[in-house]
XYZ file of C-alpha atoms in Angstrom:
376
model
C -118.695 33.437 -55.293
C -121.020 35.081 -57.790
C -120.283 34.931 -61.512
C -118.193 37.840 -62.737
C -116.477 38.533 -59.397
C -112.714 39.110 -59.730
C -110.848 36.366 -57.837
C -107.318 37.680 -58.327
C -105.419 40.347 -60.216
C -101.752 41.193 -60.655
C -99.399 43.526 -62.465
C -97.304 41.544 -64.986
C -94.837 44.420 -65.403
C -93.631 44.761 -61.781
C -92.413 42.629 -58.863
C -94.235 43.590 -55.631
C -92.620 44.056 -52.209
C -95.306 43.299 -49.622
C -95.218 43.824 -45.862
C -95.759 40.730 -43.718
C -96.734 42.609 -40.547
C -98.986 45.463 -39.424
C -97.428 48.699 -38.176
C -96.064 52.135 -39.070
C -93.713 52.829 -41.988
C -90.262 54.236 -41.284
C -87.703 55.015 -44.007
C -83.999 54.303 -43.636
C -81.328 55.933 -45.838
C -84.051 57.194 -48.198
C -83.094 60.816 -48.816
C -84.570 63.006 -51.548
C -81.925 63.904 -54.117
C -79.446 61.393 -52.710
C -80.921 57.905 -52.843
C -84.431 58.818 -54.018
C -86.009 61.270 -56.427
C -89.516 62.056 -57.607
C -90.282 61.216 -61.227
C -93.314 62.547 -63.097
C -95.067 60.329 -65.641
C -95.445 62.359 -68.852
C -98.636 60.511 -69.827
C -100.589 60.528 -66.539
C -98.889 63.499 -64.863
C -98.583 61.493 -61.623
C -95.350 61.579 -59.624
C -93.688 58.605 -57.947
C -90.733 58.152 -55.609
C -87.972 56.069 -57.215
C -84.762 54.738 -55.655
C -81.814 55.951 -57.746
C -78.134 55.008 -58.023
C -76.045 56.348 -55.136
C -72.287 56.562 -54.593
C -71.989 56.160 -50.819
C -71.102 52.542 -50.032
C -72.579 52.583 -46.508
C -76.123 53.606 -47.561
C -78.839 50.929 -47.568
C -82.257 52.305 -48.634
C -84.888 50.348 -46.714
C -88.383 50.384 -45.283
C -88.941 49.200 -41.695
C -92.279 48.448 -40.057
C -92.378 49.739 -36.459
C -94.755 49.134 -33.554
C -96.219 51.765 -31.194
C -93.035 51.886 -29.107
C -90.841 52.501 -32.173
C -89.301 49.030 -32.263
C -89.046 47.120 -35.535
C -91.703 44.422 -35.676
C -90.764 40.798 -36.254
C -92.340 38.449 -38.777
C -94.785 36.108 -37.013
C -93.212 32.840 -35.903
C -89.638 33.977 -36.637
C -86.920 36.207 -35.217
C -86.604 38.070 -38.564
C -87.246 41.814 -38.399
C -89.740 43.359 -40.846
C -87.129 45.341 -42.749
C -87.262 45.515 -46.555
C -84.232 46.584 -48.605
C -84.983 48.528 -51.775
C -82.922 48.007 -54.957
C -82.169 50.735 -57.497
C -85.276 51.372 -59.621
C -87.794 50.395 -56.919
C -90.922 52.593 -56.858
C -92.294 53.448 -53.394
C -96.069 53.217 -52.967
C -96.167 54.455 -49.340
C -94.952 57.490 -47.397
C -93.061 57.964 -44.145
C -95.402 57.442 -41.160
C -98.143 55.608 -43.082
C -100.005 52.850 -41.237
C -99.902 49.548 -43.126
C -101.486 46.145 -42.654
C -99.987 42.739 -43.379
C -100.268 42.131 -47.131
C -100.099 45.813 -48.145
C -97.876 46.827 -51.066
C -94.964 49.028 -49.969
C -92.911 49.124 -53.192
C -92.721 47.610 -56.660
C -89.773 46.779 -58.896
C -90.284 47.221 -62.669
C -89.618 44.088 -64.698
C -87.322 44.277 -67.709
C -89.498 44.258 -70.821
C -88.363 43.918 -74.394
C -89.184 46.868 -76.637
C -89.906 44.646 -79.620
C -93.125 42.699 -79.183
C -92.782 40.313 -82.148
C -90.655 37.165 -82.462
C -87.522 39.162 -83.374
C -87.507 40.586 -79.836
C -86.941 37.113 -78.391
C -84.497 35.795 -80.987
C -81.418 37.417 -79.360
C -82.301 35.423 -76.229
C -82.506 32.201 -78.284
C -79.127 32.988 -79.885
C -77.668 33.685 -76.426
C -78.850 30.268 -75.183
C -77.721 28.268 -78.230
C -74.323 29.980 -78.273
C -73.967 29.261 -74.508
C -73.048 32.892 -73.794
C -72.889 34.344 -70.322
C -75.876 36.744 -69.930
C -75.035 40.428 -69.618
C -76.311 40.689 -66.039
C -76.539 37.068 -64.938
C -78.033 36.000 -61.632
C -75.866 34.547 -58.880
C -77.058 31.038 -57.967
C -76.463 29.113 -54.763
C -74.024 26.210 -55.044
C -75.287 24.454 -51.898
C -78.432 23.878 -49.821
C -78.554 26.061 -46.734
C -79.946 29.008 -44.773
C -79.500 32.623 -45.918
C -77.810 35.262 -43.793
C -76.159 38.591 -44.610
C -72.533 39.396 -43.816
C -70.746 42.724 -43.554
C -71.110 44.873 -46.670
C -68.039 45.597 -48.776
C -67.360 48.311 -51.388
C -70.675 48.726 -53.159
C -71.602 45.075 -52.636
C -73.730 43.054 -50.232
C -72.462 39.794 -48.812
C -74.926 36.888 -48.876
C -73.873 33.861 -46.822
C -75.392 30.391 -47.347
C -74.813 28.137 -44.328
C -75.429 24.382 -44.833
C -76.342 21.941 -42.042
C -72.893 20.394 -42.355
C -69.805 21.769 -44.033
C -68.380 25.194 -44.752
C -70.649 28.189 -45.577
C -70.487 29.834 -49.012
C -70.267 33.601 -49.510
C -71.572 35.556 -52.514
C -71.075 39.258 -53.288
C -73.993 41.027 -55.000
C -74.043 44.649 -56.184
C -76.157 46.841 -53.907
C -78.286 48.141 -56.762
C -79.537 44.634 -57.601
C -82.717 43.133 -56.191
C -81.845 40.256 -53.855
C -84.673 37.726 -54.091
C -83.935 35.982 -50.765
C -84.248 37.206 -47.194
C -82.446 36.419 -43.976
C -83.547 33.056 -42.609
C -84.777 31.704 -45.964
C -83.808 28.146 -46.865
C -82.451 27.799 -50.409
C -81.557 24.778 -52.507
C -78.537 24.376 -54.774
C -79.190 26.079 -58.117
C -81.724 28.628 -56.809
C -81.031 32.250 -57.870
C -80.182 34.702 -55.095
C -81.072 37.751 -57.223
C -83.071 38.761 -60.291
C -81.737 37.998 -63.763
C -81.066 35.121 -66.139
C -78.825 32.338 -64.856
C -75.497 31.544 -66.507
C -75.869 28.115 -68.238
C -72.276 27.221 -67.302
C -73.115 27.784 -63.606
C -76.185 25.537 -63.887
C -74.059 22.787 -65.469
C -71.477 23.087 -62.693
C -74.012 23.058 -59.833
C -76.916 20.911 -61.070
C -75.468 18.761 -63.853
C -76.289 17.845 -67.449
C -79.975 16.861 -67.074
C -81.024 20.035 -65.258
C -79.096 22.201 -67.733
C -80.741 20.472 -70.709
C -84.163 20.997 -69.112
C -83.354 24.677 -68.444
C -82.219 25.339 -72.038
C -85.297 23.643 -73.545
C -87.679 25.557 -71.238
C -86.004 28.928 -71.896
C -86.064 28.498 -75.694
C -89.673 27.289 -75.637
C -90.710 30.308 -73.551
C -89.655 32.676 -76.359
C -91.687 30.809 -78.975
C -94.729 30.182 -76.747
C -95.159 33.949 -76.282
C -95.781 34.150 -80.045
C -98.093 31.120 -80.092
C -95.507 29.013 -81.938
C -95.613 25.314 -81.047
C -92.340 23.406 -81.383
C -91.857 19.832 -80.230
C -89.230 19.562 -77.491
C -87.329 16.871 -79.411
C -86.040 19.412 -81.966
C -84.502 21.622 -79.272
C -83.281 18.558 -77.336
C -81.369 17.402 -80.442
C -79.488 20.723 -80.558
C -78.827 20.662 -76.791
C -77.478 17.105 -77.086
C -74.895 18.307 -79.609
C -73.949 21.196 -77.304
C -73.267 18.738 -74.464
C -71.487 15.973 -76.385
C -67.966 16.819 -75.158
C -66.344 16.017 -71.807
C -63.085 17.275 -70.282
C -60.776 14.687 -68.705
C -60.019 15.447 -65.034
C -58.289 12.165 -64.170
C -57.170 9.844 -67.015
C -56.868 6.810 -64.727
C -55.328 3.910 -66.689
C -56.865 4.887 -70.037
C -55.191 6.283 -73.171
C -56.772 9.709 -72.534
C -54.852 12.786 -71.353
C -55.681 15.126 -68.460
C -57.361 18.324 -69.715
C -58.215 16.717 -73.076
C -61.687 17.337 -74.540
C -63.183 14.241 -76.156
C -66.567 13.079 -77.420
C -68.725 11.551 -74.701
C -69.011 8.207 -76.535
C -65.196 7.987 -76.895
C -64.853 8.557 -73.137
C -67.478 5.897 -72.336
C -65.993 3.338 -74.763
C -62.503 3.841 -73.318
C -63.804 3.397 -69.773
C -65.648 0.202 -70.752
C -62.432 -1.148 -72.268
C -60.300 -0.562 -69.143
C -63.044 -1.722 -66.751
C -63.204 -4.995 -68.686
C -59.516 -5.471 -67.851
C -60.041 -4.546 -64.192
C -58.164 -1.249 -64.505
C -58.963 2.245 -63.193
C -61.377 4.257 -65.413
C -61.038 7.944 -66.294
C -62.987 10.747 -64.611
C -64.379 13.640 -66.672
C -66.604 16.690 -66.310
C -69.234 17.658 -68.921
C -68.580 20.640 -71.191
C -71.106 23.083 -72.659
C -70.325 24.443 -76.117
C -72.205 26.944 -78.256
C -73.546 25.597 -81.557
C -70.867 27.451 -83.568
C -68.012 26.015 -81.513
C -69.651 22.572 -81.448
C -69.915 22.573 -85.257
C -66.245 23.509 -85.677
C -65.025 20.955 -83.125
C -66.745 17.981 -84.751
C -64.640 14.910 -85.589
C -65.372 15.306 -89.322
C -63.129 17.967 -90.878
C -65.279 17.963 -94.053
C -68.358 18.888 -91.998
C -66.439 21.572 -90.049
C -64.895 23.059 -93.218
C -68.326 23.412 -94.841
C -69.514 25.575 -91.934
C -66.951 28.305 -91.079
C -63.215 29.025 -91.241
C -62.764 26.642 -94.195
C -59.063 27.383 -94.804
C -58.186 27.122 -91.108
C -60.058 23.821 -90.673
C -58.585 22.185 -93.793
C -55.058 23.394 -92.958
C -55.360 22.037 -89.416
C -56.684 18.697 -90.698
C -53.785 18.420 -93.177
C -51.157 19.221 -90.525
C -52.626 16.665 -88.099
C -53.113 14.045 -90.816
C -56.787 13.619 -89.944
C -58.963 10.888 -91.439
C -62.682 11.487 -92.025
C -64.669 8.262 -91.666
C -67.847 9.869 -93.124
C -70.085 8.941 -90.198
C -72.313 12.037 -90.171
C -74.936 13.550 -92.482
C -73.136 16.620 -93.871
C -69.928 14.913 -94.908
C -71.857 12.175 -96.746
C -74.004 14.732 -98.595
C -70.871 16.664 -99.609
C -69.218 13.474 -100.899
C -72.384 12.419 -102.775
C -73.002 9.291 -100.706
C -76.117 7.929 -99.019
C -76.691 9.606 -95.656
C -76.500 7.276 -92.622
C -80.222 7.473 -91.870
C -83.158 5.180 -92.585
C -82.264 2.760 -95.400
C -78.830 4.416 -95.570
C -77.750 2.820 -92.275
C -74.784 0.508 -92.661
C -76.755 -2.540 -91.510
C -79.217 -2.075 -94.411
C -76.765 -1.216 -97.219
C -75.812 -4.832 -97.982
C -79.288 -6.329 -97.546
C -80.528 -8.230 -100.644
C -84.275 -8.563 -101.078
C -85.726 -11.810 -102.496
C -89.344 -12.299 -103.554
C -91.232 -15.004 -101.633
C -92.080 -18.102 -103.730
C -95.721 -19.241 -103.504
C -97.172 -22.748 -104.257
C -98.934 -21.491 -107.423
C -95.666 -20.143 -108.842
C -93.934 -23.454 -108.138
C -96.680 -25.473 -109.934
C -96.553 -23.159 -112.965
C -92.776 -23.574 -113.140
C -93.162 -27.399 -112.978
C -95.712 -27.398 -115.861
C -93.410 -25.209 -117.964
C -90.490 -27.547 -117.258
C -92.529 -30.667 -118.235
C -93.697 -29.026 -121.473
C -90.138 -28.118 -122.395
C -88.965 -31.684 -121.718
C -91.650 -33.231 -123.954
């Protein structure tokens, strides 16, 4: 390859839909004024065919690739027909009857772009992650490993069925206007999104567990800052995520002193289990909980720390009614009370340490001479 030759190029603002076979284009349920309309770009003056929102539940705008006999071609090596469903907003790049080759672009889906290009444009996303909110249009993720198939459509929704090798299949309903990112016959793993959009952190925790959720949150927050060239060490975000995941909900108390449905600190749960296991009794079973930073701050064990953050009257009243005791184990409560913070030399193990200067041989000899002189 000669220097200066373009190796690859792509459009960062759209998702392409590419044909996998060669043949002739045929439209299905793509009707002008009903499921599709022509839009003119005010800047370039060029028109494009765009799939629009439609009311009829039985319509499925699609592009099929046919052979010379009019039959839908199949993807090489599979029994899957070359039929491509078009979501609302998809822009067609071909016309009815066009001849296409494998690898040709048949449609493109615009990506959602933020209007604000500076850091403030990404901060709402950071706040959404740290507050553990459900995204406005969150993606549906698969709960199991399996093969994708499509069931019978319901009112305005498509049914995606994931069939595992063993066990019962799972069904998911996705709005017809949304872009489904999997096709019939695809193999998906647990946690993979079935459509475009941001995943719900609570779903990730339920399906993949604490470690994968922590990794997801760190990566998503870092992505916002990396776009602005801001470098932040992962440990700072990991510290926040650790606080968000410090609570567990008791599912089975076993033979412990915990109650079913109770939310406790992870270390309290682990200490209680160690205690009963040491006696040969049945431990408790719990599921991890994800809390936003605001809720996590208010649900801390220290009522002094919680009262200094938000809802001061409510927190102090609740602490008084419950007769709470604050053992001043954290940073904020110790700062408020004017004590040393439990960090560095403020750790309990160092607070009672007494330093003594080492005695050298020269010092000892000088002390002996002084003692002899005083005696004489």
